[in-house]
Amino acid sequence: MMNNTVKAAILGLFSAVVFNVQANEHHHGEMMNNASAAQPEQVIHSTGVVKAIDKDTKKVTIDHEPIPAVNWPAMTMRFTLTPETRFR
């Protein structure tokens, strides 16, 4: 079983890319690119739990609390790890 420190580190790693991944999966990235050139990047924080890490398929599953700033309910999301992702 993975200890809480490792889970927290992984969640912190993914919290920086969660919104970008979600935007790209829904093709919102095209809309956001134009707006982000005029405004500084907004950082939104939330709390979640890493439920699963599958190194073979390079997937991580995160269960997060509601994120009112982006009108997201609490949900479980699965993300694909990129070559830049490192486990510590």
PDB file of C-alpha atoms in Angstrom:
ATOM      1  CA  MET A   1       0.000   0.000   0.000  1.00  0.00           C
ATOM      2  CA  MET A   2       1.312   3.429  -0.917  1.00  0.00           C
ATOM      3  CA  ASN A   3       1.984   5.765   2.001  1.00  0.00           C
ATOM      4  CA  ASN A   4       0.264   9.154   2.345  1.00  0.00           C
ATOM      5  CA  THR A   5       3.428  11.152   1.578  1.00  0.00           C
ATOM      6  CA  VAL A   6       3.768   9.505  -1.820  1.00  0.00           C
ATOM      7  CA  LYS A   7       0.068   9.996  -2.529  1.00  0.00           C
ATOM      8  CA  ALA A   8       0.312  13.680  -1.590  1.00  0.00           C
ATOM      9  CA  ALA A   9       3.382  14.160  -3.800  1.00  0.00           C
ATOM     10  CA  ILE A  10       1.652  12.551  -6.757  1.00  0.00           C
ATOM     11  CA  LEU A  11      -1.496  14.600  -6.219  1.00  0.00           C
ATOM     12  CA  GLY A  12       0.617  17.758  -6.091  1.00  0.00           C
ATOM     13  CA  LEU A  13       2.310  16.771  -9.326  1.00  0.00           C
ATOM     14  CA  PHE A  14      -0.977  16.200 -11.088  1.00  0.00           C
ATOM     15  CA  SER A  15      -2.746  19.231  -9.647  1.00  0.00           C
ATOM     16  CA  ALA A  16      -0.532  21.405 -11.819  1.00  0.00           C
ATOM     17  CA  VAL A  17      -1.655  19.627 -14.992  1.00  0.00           C
ATOM     18  CA  VAL A  18      -5.189  18.506 -14.192  1.00  0.00           C
ATOM     19  CA  PHE A  19      -6.883  21.577 -15.626  1.00  0.00           C
ATOM     20  CA  ASN A  20      -4.757  21.560 -18.778  1.00  0.00           C
ATOM     21  CA  VAL A  21      -5.445  17.852 -19.370  1.00  0.00           C
ATOM     22  CA  GLN A  22      -9.166  18.331 -18.817  1.00  0.00           C
ATOM     23  CA  ALA A  23      -9.240  21.326 -21.180  1.00  0.00           C
ATOM     24  CA  ASN A  24      -7.414  19.412 -23.896  1.00  0.00           C
ATOM     25  CA  GLU A  25      -9.656  16.357 -23.564  1.00  0.00           C
ATOM     26  CA  HIS A  26     -12.713  18.536 -24.146  1.00  0.00           C
ATOM     27  CA  HIS A  27     -11.079  20.716 -26.801  1.00  0.00           C
ATOM     28  CA  HIS A  28     -11.322  23.751 -24.550  1.00  0.00           C
ATOM     29  CA  GLY A  29      -7.617  24.291 -25.032  1.00  0.00           C
ATOM     30  CA  GLU A  30      -8.222  26.158 -28.277  1.00  0.00           C
ATOM     31  CA  MET A  31     -10.562  28.602 -26.531  1.00  0.00           C
ATOM     32  CA  MET A  32      -8.281  29.022 -23.534  1.00  0.00           C
ATOM     33  CA  ASN A  33      -5.135  29.728 -25.555  1.00  0.00           C
ATOM     34  CA  ASN A  34      -6.522  32.999 -26.900  1.00  0.00           C
ATOM     35  CA  ALA A  35      -7.671  34.185 -23.485  1.00  0.00           C
ATOM     36  CA  SER A  36      -4.493  33.161 -21.675  1.00  0.00           C
ATOM     37  CA  ALA A  37      -2.335  35.380 -23.889  1.00  0.00           C
ATOM     38  CA  ALA A  38      -4.093  38.440 -22.478  1.00  0.00           C
ATOM     39  CA  GLN A  39      -4.378  37.309 -18.834  1.00  0.00           C
ATOM     40  CA  PRO A  40      -1.967  35.732 -16.356  1.00  0.00           C
ATOM     41  CA  GLU A  41      -2.493  32.042 -15.627  1.00  0.00           C
ATOM     42  CA  GLN A  42      -4.980  31.335 -12.828  1.00  0.00           C
ATOM     43  CA  VAL A  43      -4.084  28.679 -10.260  1.00  0.00           C
ATOM     44  CA  ILE A  44      -6.943  26.826  -8.593  1.00  0.00           C
ATOM     45  CA  HIS A  45      -6.359  24.496  -5.636  1.00  0.00           C
ATOM     46  CA  SER A  46      -8.384  21.504  -4.535  1.00  0.00           C
ATOM     47  CA  THR A  47      -8.054  18.422  -2.385  1.00  0.00           C
ATOM     48  CA  GLY A  48      -8.166  14.857  -3.627  1.00  0.00           C
ATOM     49  CA  VAL A  49      -6.972  11.324  -3.102  1.00  0.00           C
ATOM     50  CA  VAL A  50      -4.908   9.223  -5.472  1.00  0.00           C
ATOM     51  CA  LYS A  51      -6.994   6.060  -5.724  1.00  0.00           C
ATOM     52  CA  ALA A  52      -4.861   4.066  -8.155  1.00  0.00           C
ATOM     53  CA  ILE A  53      -1.625   4.222 -10.106  1.00  0.00           C
ATOM     54  CA  ASP A  54      -1.172   1.788 -12.974  1.00  0.00           C
ATOM     55  CA  LYS A  55       2.426   1.968 -14.162  1.00  0.00           C
ATOM     56  CA  ASP A  56       1.789  -0.627 -16.897  1.00  0.00           C
ATOM     57  CA  THR A  57      -0.914   1.424 -18.640  1.00  0.00           C
ATOM     58  CA  LYS A  58       0.541   4.759 -17.420  1.00  0.00           C
ATOM     59  CA  LYS A  59      -2.745   5.839 -15.798  1.00  0.00           C
ATOM     60  CA  VAL A  60      -3.507   7.492 -12.463  1.00  0.00           C
ATOM     61  CA  THR A  61      -6.953   7.776 -10.876  1.00  0.00           C
ATOM     62  CA  ILE A  62      -7.695  10.756  -8.623  1.00  0.00           C
ATOM     63  CA  ASP A  63     -10.865  11.288  -6.545  1.00  0.00           C
ATOM     64  CA  HIS A  64     -11.259  15.025  -5.824  1.00  0.00           C
ATOM     65  CA  GLU A  65     -13.604  17.238  -3.831  1.00  0.00           C
ATOM     66  CA  PRO A  66     -15.894  19.771  -5.579  1.00  0.00           C
ATOM     67  CA  ILE A  67     -14.029  22.625  -7.270  1.00  0.00           C
ATOM     68  CA  PRO A  68     -16.418  25.609  -7.212  1.00  0.00           C
ATOM     69  CA  ALA A  69     -14.011  27.907  -9.096  1.00  0.00           C
ATOM     70  CA  VAL A  70     -14.550  25.849 -12.259  1.00  0.00           C
ATOM     71  CA  ASN A  71     -18.032  24.585 -11.332  1.00  0.00           C
ATOM     72  CA  TRP A  72     -16.888  20.939 -11.062  1.00  0.00           C
ATOM     73  CA  PRO A  73     -18.651  18.537  -8.701  1.00  0.00           C
ATOM     74  CA  ALA A  74     -16.711  15.986  -6.690  1.00  0.00           C
ATOM     75  CA  MET A  75     -15.637  13.251  -9.073  1.00  0.00           C
ATOM     76  CA  THR A  76     -13.131  10.552  -9.869  1.00  0.00           C
ATOM     77  CA  MET A  77     -10.936  11.226 -12.896  1.00  0.00           C
ATOM     78  CA  ARG A  78      -8.398   9.060 -14.701  1.00  0.00           C
ATOM     79  CA  PHE A  79      -5.369  10.624 -16.349  1.00  0.00           C
ATOM     80  CA  THR A  80      -2.699   9.330 -18.675  1.00  0.00           C
ATOM     81  CA  LEU A  81       0.836   9.928 -17.476  1.00  0.00           C
ATOM     82  CA  THR A  82       3.191  11.673 -19.889  1.00  0.00           C
ATOM     83  CA  PRO A  83       6.897  10.957 -20.444  1.00  0.00           C
ATOM     84  CA  GLU A  84       7.625  14.046 -18.305  1.00  0.00           C
ATOM     85  CA  THR A  85       5.852  12.502 -15.287  1.00  0.00           C
ATOM     86  CA  ARG A  86       8.251  11.085 -12.703  1.00  0.00           C
ATOM     87  CA  PHE A  87       7.517   8.892  -9.718  1.00  0.00           C
ATOM     88  CA  ARG A  88       9.529   9.663  -6.608  1.00  0.00           C
TER      89      ARG A  88
END
